Amino acid sequence: MPDMNGMGEDHKPAPRLIPEGRGRYALCVPADASPLLLAARRRPAPYTPVWLMRQAGRYLPEYRAMRARFGFLELCRNPEAAAEVTLQPIERLGVDGAILFADILLILEPLDVGLEFAKGEGPVIHRPVRTAADVTRLGPIDVEAAVPFVFETVRLVTRALAGRVPLIGFAGAPFTVASYLVEGGSSRDYLAVKRLMYESPEAWHRLMSLLSDATARYLNGQIAAGAQAVQLFDSWVGALSPADYRVFVLPHVRALIRALAPGVPVIHFGTGTAALLPLMREAGGDVIGLDWRVDLDAGWAAVGHDVAVQGNLDPAVLLAARPYIRDRVKDVLTRAGGRPGHIFNLGHGVHQQTPAENVKALVDMVHELSGT
Ligand code: CP3
């Protein structure tokens, strides 16, 4: 019988040739067999896949050109423009995954807490949630009504990518989103969050449940729209002791991850987490994201070799000269030891001062040094 649906005999999608016009064809490897998704499932890949947090952002001249035309939230709310920004680094860098252009704080908009991205300051919440009474006043988050534009962006990007590389959806983990909601913006010591947590544990758990439920619906909406992997950013959870993480965070992250559509790899990322890694693993995720404050081999041993890892070059290394970058890339790859299940990334996002040519050089180095 002819293979009508393009699936191979063992039901693995086969590579296809996509006409590009003027007699040219592009080889389209179905995204399920992409190096990134293979590594996320700890299957051998032809080379170590690489993508970068904040690969779409201010270090790219083409992103800055878009920002000259749109405010940040305006850009997030405009699916055509957000899709264009998502695709910018794919064309330029040759990365193995696209990350949706959006923000972890978008789901807070229905709470009417006065979210603003102030110039030069990062996010600001004008009416922060500080007390148990404030938590009680919070309305429900109707995700479908709040962020339909995010799901539309996912649809546009998946269509444009046509399987070239998978699209990674994302959301903030409940602790990190709660930290903005309670502090009113970025913080150094997280004193308002910790005060709420210690003084009103019941209100804290209610807030975390509200955010976990909304976040699970948000990620499932992205998956339904076409995202092939999702990353949960717990960027600031390293502010907690392991004992506090276990009581105040772990049950919520576990419930959230268990509520996600099965079969789609989940990347669970945080920074400053060296002491929390075994607990993050316990909370869940197919891939644990490591920042640069832990050596990759030690971090992988801490989470266990029966889970994949992502990371973990210090993003500041990209400000150095090429030979130095190359040595440091080699070091990360050596620590991964050729074991299946490593996705190369930075330990956190690309700094805006980074020369775009160095980012491209990094991607090429990872491919060259890890390829067979
Ligand atoms: O390329 C990508 O990684 C995808 C897009 C993305 C953005 N934010 C765009 C963005 C992603 C994945 C995020 C996640 C996000 N947002 C996190 C977790 C990741 C992390 O960095 O730990 C956090 C904590 C936020 C909240 C947030 N949004 C902050 C703290 C800021 C200010 C950051 C800064 O450097 O000023 C933002 C704004 C933001 N989100 C920008 C971008 C490209 C810069 C805004 C601009 O263009 O002016």
CSV table of C-alpha atoms and ligand atoms in Angstrom, one decimal:
chain,number,residue,atom,x,y,z
A,1,MET,CA,0.0,0.0,0.0
A,2,PRO,CA,1.4,3.5,-0.8
A,3,ASP,CA,2.5,5.5,2.2
A,4,MET,CA,-0.4,8.0,2.0
A,5,ASN,CA,0.3,10.0,5.1
A,6,GLY,CA,4.1,10.3,4.8
A,7,MET,CA,4.6,8.1,7.9
A,8,GLY,CA,7.3,5.5,7.7
A,9,GLU,CA,6.6,1.8,8.4
A,10,ASP,CA,7.2,2.0,12.0
A,11,HIS,CA,5.0,5.1,12.2
A,12,LYS,CA,7.9,7.5,12.6
A,13,PRO,CA,7.4,10.5,10.4
A,14,ALA,CA,9.9,10.5,7.5
A,15,PRO,CA,11.9,13.5,6.2
A,16,ARG,CA,10.2,15.3,3.4
A,17,LEU,CA,11.3,17.7,0.6
A,18,ILE,CA,9.5,21.0,0.7
A,19,PRO,CA,9.5,23.0,-2.6
A,20,GLU,CA,11.0,26.5,-2.0
A,21,GLY,CA,10.4,27.7,-5.6
A,22,ARG,CA,12.7,28.1,-8.6
A,23,GLY,CA,13.5,24.4,-8.5
A,24,ARG,CA,14.9,24.5,-4.9
A,25,TYR,CA,13.9,22.1,-2.2
A,26,ALA,CA,14.4,22.2,1.6
A,27,LEU,CA,14.8,19.0,3.6
A,28,CYS,CA,12.1,19.1,6.3
A,29,VAL,CA,12.9,16.7,9.2
A,30,PRO,CA,9.6,16.2,11.1
A,31,ALA,CA,10.0,18.0,14.4
A,32,ASP,CA,9.3,14.8,16.4
A,33,ALA,CA,12.6,13.4,15.1
A,34,SER,CA,14.4,16.8,15.6
A,35,PRO,CA,17.6,16.7,17.7
A,36,LEU,CA,16.0,18.8,20.4
A,37,LEU,CA,13.0,16.5,20.9
A,38,LEU,CA,15.3,13.4,20.7
A,39,ALA,CA,17.5,14.9,23.4
A,40,ALA,CA,14.6,15.9,25.6
A,41,ARG,CA,13.6,12.2,25.5
A,42,ARG,CA,17.2,11.1,26.2
A,43,ARG,CA,17.4,9.5,22.8
A,44,PRO,CA,20.7,9.7,20.8
A,45,ALA,CA,20.8,12.7,18.4
A,46,PRO,CA,23.3,13.3,15.5
A,47,TYR,CA,24.7,16.4,17.4
A,48,THR,CA,23.9,18.3,20.6
A,49,PRO,CA,20.9,20.5,19.9
A,50,VAL,CA,21.2,24.1,21.0
A,51,TRP,CA,18.8,27.0,21.6
A,52,LEU,CA,19.2,30.0,23.8
A,53,MET,CA,17.0,31.7,26.4
A,54,ARG,CA,16.3,35.2,25.2
A,55,GLN,CA,17.4,34.3,21.7
A,56,ALA,CA,14.8,36.8,20.5
A,57,GLY,CA,15.7,40.0,22.3
A,58,ARG,CA,17.5,43.3,22.5
A,59,TYR,CA,21.0,42.0,21.4
A,60,LEU,CA,19.4,41.5,17.9
A,61,PRO,CA,19.3,44.6,15.6
A,62,GLU,CA,16.1,43.3,13.9
A,63,TYR,CA,14.4,42.9,17.4
A,64,ARG,CA,15.4,46.5,18.2
A,65,ALA,CA,13.9,47.6,14.9
A,66,MET,CA,10.6,46.0,15.9
A,67,ARG,CA,10.7,47.6,19.3
A,68,ALA,CA,11.1,51.0,17.7
A,69,ARG,CA,7.6,50.4,16.2
A,70,PHE,CA,5.9,48.6,19.1
A,71,GLY,CA,5.8,48.8,22.9
A,72,PHE,CA,6.8,45.5,24.6
A,73,LEU,CA,3.2,44.5,25.6
A,74,GLU,CA,1.9,45.8,22.2
A,75,LEU,CA,4.4,43.4,20.5
A,76,CYS,CA,3.3,40.5,22.7
A,77,ARG,CA,-0.4,41.2,21.9
A,78,ASN,CA,0.2,41.3,18.1
A,79,PRO,CA,0.4,37.8,16.8
A,80,GLU,CA,1.9,38.7,13.4
A,81,ALA,CA,4.6,40.8,15.0
A,82,ALA,CA,5.3,38.3,17.8
A,83,ALA,CA,5.6,35.5,15.3
A,84,GLU,CA,8.1,37.5,13.3
A,85,VAL,CA,10.2,38.1,16.4
A,86,THR,CA,10.0,34.4,17.3
A,87,LEU,CA,11.4,33.5,13.9
A,88,GLN,CA,14.2,36.2,13.7
A,89,PRO,CA,16.8,34.1,15.6
A,90,ILE,CA,15.9,30.9,13.6
A,91,GLU,CA,16.9,32.5,10.3
A,92,ARG,CA,20.0,34.2,11.8
A,93,LEU,CA,21.5,31.7,14.2
A,94,GLY,CA,20.5,28.2,13.0
A,95,VAL,CA,19.3,27.2,16.4
A,96,ASP,CA,17.5,23.8,16.9
A,97,GLY,CA,14.4,25.3,18.6
A,98,ALA,CA,12.2,28.3,18.5
A,99,ILE,CA,11.0,29.9,21.7
A,100,LEU,CA,7.7,31.6,21.6
A,101,PHE,CA,7.9,35.4,22.0
A,102,ALA,CA,5.7,36.3,24.9
A,103,ASP,CA,6.2,37.0,28.6
A,104,ILE,CA,5.7,35.0,31.9
A,105,LEU,CA,3.6,37.9,33.3
A,106,LEU,CA,0.9,38.1,30.6
A,107,ILE,CA,-1.4,35.7,32.5
A,108,LEU,CA,-1.6,38.3,35.3
A,109,GLU,CA,-3.4,40.8,33.2
A,110,PRO,CA,-7.0,39.6,34.1
A,111,LEU,CA,-6.1,40.1,37.8
A,112,ASP,CA,-6.1,43.9,37.2
A,113,VAL,CA,-3.0,44.5,39.3
A,114,GLY,CA,-1.7,47.2,37.0
A,115,LEU,CA,1.0,45.3,35.0
A,116,GLU,CA,3.4,47.6,33.1
A,117,PHE,CA,6.8,47.2,31.4
A,118,ALA,CA,8.4,50.5,32.4
A,119,LYS,CA,11.3,51.6,30.3
A,120,GLY,CA,14.7,50.6,31.7
A,121,GLU,CA,13.0,49.1,34.9
A,122,GLY,CA,11.6,45.8,33.8
A,123,PRO,CA,8.1,44.7,34.9
A,124,VAL,CA,6.1,46.7,37.5
A,125,ILE,CA,2.9,45.7,39.2
A,126,HIS,CA,1.3,48.9,40.4
A,127,ARG,CA,-1.1,47.2,42.9
A,128,PRO,CA,0.9,44.3,44.4
A,129,VAL,CA,-0.7,41.5,46.4
A,130,ARG,CA,0.8,41.7,49.9
A,131,THR,CA,-1.7,40.3,52.4
A,132,ALA,CA,-4.1,37.4,52.9
A,133,ALA,CA,-6.9,39.9,52.3
A,134,ASP,CA,-5.3,40.9,49.0
A,135,VAL,CA,-5.2,37.2,47.9
A,136,THR,CA,-8.9,36.8,48.8
A,137,ARG,CA,-9.8,39.7,46.5
A,138,LEU,CA,-8.1,38.1,43.5
A,139,GLY,CA,-10.6,37.1,40.8
A,140,PRO,CA,-10.2,33.9,38.7
A,141,ILE,CA,-7.9,33.9,35.7
A,142,ASP,CA,-9.8,33.2,32.5
A,143,VAL,CA,-6.8,32.1,30.4
A,144,GLU,CA,-8.7,31.7,27.1
A,145,ALA,CA,-10.1,35.3,27.4
A,146,ALA,CA,-6.9,36.8,28.7
A,147,VAL,CA,-4.3,35.6,26.2
A,148,PRO,CA,-5.9,34.5,23.0
A,149,PHE,CA,-3.2,36.4,21.1
A,150,VAL,CA,-0.5,34.0,22.6
A,151,PHE,CA,-2.3,30.9,21.2
A,152,GLU,CA,-2.7,32.7,17.8
A,153,THR,CA,1.1,33.5,17.8
A,154,VAL,CA,1.8,29.8,18.4
A,155,ARG,CA,-0.4,28.8,15.5
A,156,LEU,CA,1.3,31.3,13.2
A,157,VAL,CA,4.8,30.3,14.2
A,158,THR,CA,4.1,26.5,13.9
A,159,ARG,CA,2.7,27.1,10.4
A,160,ALA,CA,5.7,29.2,9.3
A,161,LEU,CA,8.2,26.7,10.8
A,162,ALA,CA,6.6,23.9,8.9
A,163,GLY,CA,8.5,21.3,11.0
A,164,ARG,CA,11.9,22.8,10.5
A,165,VAL,CA,12.6,23.0,14.2
A,166,PRO,CA,10.1,22.5,17.1
A,167,LEU,CA,8.5,25.5,18.9
A,168,ILE,CA,9.0,25.7,22.6
A,169,GLY,CA,6.1,27.2,24.5
A,170,PHE,CA,6.7,28.6,28.0
A,171,ALA,CA,5.2,30.0,31.2
A,172,GLY,CA,6.5,31.3,34.5
A,173,ALA,CA,6.5,28.8,37.4
A,174,PRO,CA,4.1,29.8,40.2
A,175,PHE,CA,6.8,31.0,42.7
A,176,THR,CA,8.5,33.2,40.1
A,177,VAL,CA,5.2,34.7,38.9
A,178,ALA,CA,4.0,35.2,42.5
A,179,SER,CA,7.3,36.9,43.3
A,180,TYR,CA,6.4,39.7,40.8
A,181,LEU,CA,2.8,39.8,42.0
A,182,VAL,CA,3.7,40.2,45.7
A,183,GLU,CA,6.9,42.3,45.4
A,184,GLY,CA,5.5,44.6,42.7
A,185,GLY,CA,8.5,44.0,40.5
A,186,SER,CA,12.0,42.6,40.6
A,187,SER,CA,13.5,42.0,44.0
A,188,ARG,CA,16.7,41.3,45.7
A,189,ASP,CA,15.7,39.7,49.0
A,190,TYR,CA,12.1,38.6,48.3
A,191,LEU,CA,11.1,39.9,51.8
A,192,ALA,CA,7.4,40.6,50.9
A,193,VAL,CA,7.0,37.1,49.4
A,194,LYS,CA,8.6,35.4,52.3
A,195,ARG,CA,6.6,37.4,54.8
A,196,LEU,CA,3.3,36.3,53.1
A,197,MET,CA,4.6,32.7,52.9
A,198,TYR,CA,5.6,32.5,56.6
A,199,GLU,CA,2.8,34.7,58.1
A,200,SER,CA,-0.1,33.5,56.0
A,201,PRO,CA,0.7,30.1,54.7
A,202,GLU,CA,-2.9,29.3,53.9
A,203,ALA,CA,-3.2,32.5,51.7
A,204,TRP,CA,0.2,31.6,50.1
A,205,HIS,CA,-1.0,28.1,49.1
A,206,ARG,CA,-4.3,29.6,47.7
A,207,LEU,CA,-2.3,32.0,45.6
A,208,MET,CA,0.1,29.3,44.4
A,209,SER,CA,-2.9,27.0,43.5
A,210,LEU,CA,-4.6,29.8,41.6
A,211,LEU,CA,-1.4,30.5,39.6
A,212,SER,CA,-0.6,26.7,39.0
A,213,ASP,CA,-4.1,26.1,37.7
A,214,ALA,CA,-4.0,29.1,35.4
A,215,THR,CA,-0.5,28.2,34.2
A,216,ALA,CA,-1.4,24.6,33.4
A,217,ARG,CA,-4.3,25.8,31.3
A,218,TYR,CA,-2.0,28.4,29.7
A,219,LEU,CA,0.6,25.7,28.8
A,220,ASN,CA,-2.0,23.2,27.6
A,221,GLY,CA,-3.5,26.0,25.4
A,222,GLN,CA,0.0,26.5,23.9
A,223,ILE,CA,0.4,22.7,23.3
A,224,ALA,CA,-3.1,22.5,21.7
A,225,ALA,CA,-2.1,25.4,19.4
A,226,GLY,CA,1.1,23.5,18.3
A,227,ALA,CA,3.9,23.9,20.8
A,228,GLN,CA,6.0,20.7,20.8
A,229,ALA,CA,7.8,21.3,24.1
A,230,VAL,CA,7.3,23.7,27.0
A,231,GLN,CA,9.6,25.3,29.5
A,232,LEU,CA,8.6,26.3,33.0
A,233,PHE,CA,10.7,29.3,34.2
A,234,ASP,CA,11.3,29.3,37.9
A,235,SER,CA,13.9,32.0,37.5
A,236,TRP,CA,14.0,33.3,41.1
A,237,VAL,CA,13.2,30.2,43.1
A,238,GLY,CA,16.9,30.0,44.1
A,239,ALA,CA,16.0,32.6,46.8
A,240,LEU,CA,14.5,29.7,48.9
A,241,SER,CA,16.1,27.2,51.2
A,242,PRO,CA,15.5,23.5,50.2
A,243,ALA,CA,13.2,23.1,53.3
A,244,ASP,CA,11.0,26.1,52.2
A,245,TYR,CA,11.0,24.9,48.6
A,246,ARG,CA,9.7,21.5,49.7
A,247,VAL,CA,6.8,23.0,51.7
A,248,PHE,CA,5.8,26.1,49.8
A,249,VAL,CA,6.6,25.3,46.2
A,250,LEU,CA,7.1,21.7,45.3
A,251,PRO,CA,3.5,20.5,45.7
A,252,HIS,CA,2.3,23.2,43.4
A,253,VAL,CA,4.9,22.6,40.7
A,254,ARG,CA,4.2,18.9,40.8
A,255,ALA,CA,0.5,19.4,40.4
A,256,LEU,CA,1.1,21.8,37.6
A,257,ILE,CA,3.4,19.5,35.6
A,258,ARG,CA,1.0,16.5,36.2
A,259,ALA,CA,-1.8,18.5,34.7
A,260,LEU,CA,0.0,19.0,31.4
A,261,ALA,CA,-0.9,17.2,28.2
A,262,PRO,CA,1.1,13.9,28.2
A,263,GLY,CA,3.8,13.2,25.6
A,264,VAL,CA,5.1,16.8,25.3
A,265,PRO,CA,8.5,17.3,27.0
A,266,VAL,CA,8.6,19.7,29.9
A,267,ILE,CA,11.8,21.6,30.6
A,268,HIS,CA,11.9,22.7,34.3
A,269,PHE,CA,14.4,25.6,34.7
A,270,GLY,CA,15.6,27.8,37.6
A,271,THR,CA,18.6,29.8,38.6
A,272,GLY,CA,20.7,29.7,41.8
A,273,THR,CA,19.2,26.2,42.3
A,274,ALA,CA,22.4,24.1,43.0
A,275,ALA,CA,20.9,23.0,46.4
A,276,LEU,CA,17.4,22.6,45.0
A,277,LEU,CA,18.1,20.4,42.0
A,278,PRO,CA,17.0,17.0,43.6
A,279,LEU,CA,13.8,18.7,44.7
A,280,MET,CA,13.1,20.2,41.3
A,281,ARG,CA,13.6,16.8,39.8
A,282,GLU,CA,11.1,15.4,42.3
A,283,ALA,CA,8.6,18.1,41.3
A,284,GLY,CA,8.9,17.0,37.7
A,285,GLY,CA,10.0,17.6,34.2
A,286,ASP,CA,11.6,15.6,31.5
A,287,VAL,CA,14.6,18.0,31.3
A,288,ILE,CA,16.0,20.0,34.2
A,289,GLY,CA,17.5,23.4,33.3
A,290,LEU,CA,20.9,24.1,35.0
A,291,ASP,CA,22.3,27.6,35.4
A,292,TRP,CA,26.1,28.2,35.3
A,293,ARG,CA,26.7,28.3,39.0
A,294,VAL,CA,26.8,24.5,39.0
A,295,ASP,CA,29.2,22.4,36.8
A,296,LEU,CA,27.1,20.5,34.3
A,297,ASP,CA,28.4,17.1,35.3
A,298,ALA,CA,27.8,17.8,39.0
A,299,GLY,CA,24.3,19.2,38.2
A,300,TRP,CA,23.4,16.1,36.1
A,301,ALA,CA,24.6,13.8,38.9
A,302,ALA,CA,22.4,15.8,41.3
A,303,VAL,CA,19.2,15.4,39.3
A,304,GLY,CA,20.1,11.8,38.2
A,305,HIS,CA,21.1,10.5,34.8
A,306,ASP,CA,17.6,9.2,34.2
A,307,VAL,CA,16.4,12.7,33.3
A,308,ALA,CA,17.7,15.0,30.6
A,309,VAL,CA,19.5,18.3,31.3
A,310,GLN,CA,19.7,21.7,29.6
A,311,GLY,CA,22.5,24.3,29.9
A,312,ASN,CA,24.7,25.8,31.1
A,313,LEU,CA,27.2,28.2,29.7
A,314,ASP,CA,27.5,31.5,31.6
A,315,PRO,CA,25.9,34.0,29.2
A,316,ALA,CA,28.7,36.5,30.1
A,317,VAL,CA,31.2,34.2,28.2
A,318,LEU,CA,29.6,35.4,25.0
A,319,LEU,CA,31.2,38.9,25.6
A,320,ALA,CA,34.7,37.3,25.4
A,321,ALA,CA,36.8,36.5,22.3
A,322,ARG,CA,36.0,33.5,20.1
A,323,PRO,CA,38.9,31.2,21.2
A,324,TYR,CA,37.8,31.6,24.8
A,325,ILE,CA,34.1,30.9,23.9
A,326,ARG,CA,35.2,27.8,22.1
A,327,ASP,CA,37.2,26.5,25.1
A,328,ARG,CA,34.2,27.0,27.4
A,329,VAL,CA,31.8,25.4,24.9
A,330,LYS,CA,34.2,22.4,24.9
A,331,ASP,CA,34.2,22.3,28.6
A,332,VAL,CA,30.3,22.1,28.8
A,333,LEU,CA,30.3,19.4,26.1
A,334,THR,CA,33.0,17.4,27.9
A,335,ARG,CA,31.0,17.5,31.1
A,336,ALA,CA,28.0,16.2,29.3
A,337,GLY,CA,30.2,13.3,28.2
A,338,GLY,CA,28.4,12.5,25.0
A,339,ARG,CA,25.5,11.0,27.0
A,340,PRO,CA,22.1,11.3,25.3
A,341,GLY,CA,19.8,13.8,26.9
A,342,HIS,CA,21.8,17.1,26.8
A,343,ILE,CA,20.3,20.2,25.3
A,344,PHE,CA,22.9,23.0,25.0
A,345,ASN,CA,21.8,26.4,26.3
A,346,LEU,CA,23.1,29.3,28.3
A,347,GLY,CA,22.6,29.2,32.1
A,348,HIS,CA,20.2,32.1,31.7
A,349,GLY,CA,19.2,34.5,29.0
A,350,VAL,CA,21.4,36.2,26.4
A,351,HIS,CA,22.6,39.6,27.8
A,352,GLN,CA,21.6,42.6,25.6
A,353,GLN,CA,25.2,43.7,25.3
A,354,THR,CA,26.2,40.5,23.5
A,355,PRO,CA,27.5,40.8,20.0
A,356,ALA,CA,25.1,38.9,17.7
A,357,GLU,CA,28.0,37.4,15.7
A,358,ASN,CA,29.2,35.7,18.9
A,359,VAL,CA,25.8,34.1,19.4
A,360,LYS,CA,25.9,32.7,15.9
A,361,ALA,CA,29.5,31.5,16.4
A,362,LEU,CA,28.4,29.7,19.6
A,363,VAL,CA,25.6,27.8,17.8
A,364,ASP,CA,28.1,26.7,15.0
A,365,MET,CA,30.6,25.6,17.6
A,366,VAL,CA,28.1,23.4,19.5
A,367,HIS,CA,27.1,21.7,16.2
A,368,GLU,CA,30.7,21.3,15.0
A,369,LEU,CA,32.2,20.1,18.3
A,370,SER,CA,29.4,17.7,19.1
A,371,GLY,CA,28.7,16.3,15.7
A,372,THR,CA,29.9,12.9,14.6
B,1,CP3,O1,13.7,34.8,23.5
B,1,CP3,C1,13.1,34.4,24.5
B,1,CP3,O2,13.6,33.9,25.5
B,1,CP3,C2,11.5,34.4,24.4
B,1,CP3,C3,10.9,35.5,25.0
B,1,CP3,C4,10.9,35.8,26.5
B,1,CP3,C5,10.7,37.1,27.1
B,1,CP3,N1,10.5,36.9,28.4
B,1,CP3,C6,10.8,38.3,26.3
B,1,CP3,C7,11.2,39.5,27.0
B,1,CP3,C8,10.8,34.9,27.6
B,1,CP3,C9,11.0,33.3,27.6
B,1,CP3,C10,10.6,35.6,28.8
B,1,CP3,C11,10.4,35.0,30.1
B,1,CP3,C12,10.5,35.9,31.3
B,1,CP3,N2,10.0,37.1,31.5
B,1,CP3,C13,11.2,35.5,32.5
B,1,CP3,C14,11.8,34.2,32.7
B,1,CP3,C15,13.1,34.2,32.0
B,1,CP3,C16,14.2,34.9,32.8
B,1,CP3,O3,14.8,35.8,32.2
B,1,CP3,O4,14.5,34.4,33.9
B,1,CP3,C17,11.0,36.6,33.4
B,1,CP3,C18,11.6,36.6,34.8
B,1,CP3,C19,10.3,37.6,32.8
B,1,CP3,C20,9.8,38.9,33.3
B,1,CP3,C21,10.5,40.0,32.6
B,1,CP3,N3,10.1,40.4,31.3
B,1,CP3,C22,11.6,40.8,33.0
B,1,CP3,C23,12.3,40.6,34.3
B,1,CP3,C24,11.8,41.7,31.9
B,1,CP3,C25,12.8,42.7,31.9
B,1,CP3,C26,14.1,42.1,31.5
B,1,CP3,C27,15.1,43.1,31.1
B,1,CP3,O5,16.2,42.5,30.7
B,1,CP3,O6,14.9,44.3,31.1
B,1,CP3,C28,10.9,41.4,30.9
B,1,CP3,C29,10.8,42.1,29.6
B,1,CP3,C30,11.2,41.2,28.4
B,1,CP3,N4,10.7,40.0,28.2
B,1,CP3,C31,12.1,41.6,27.3
B,1,CP3,C32,12.0,40.5,26.4
B,1,CP3,C33,12.7,40.4,25.1
B,1,CP3,C34,12.8,42.9,27.2
B,1,CP3,C35,11.8,43.9,26.9
B,1,CP3,C36,12.1,44.9,25.9
B,1,CP3,O7,12.2,44.6,24.7
B,1,CP3,O8,12.3,46.1,26.3
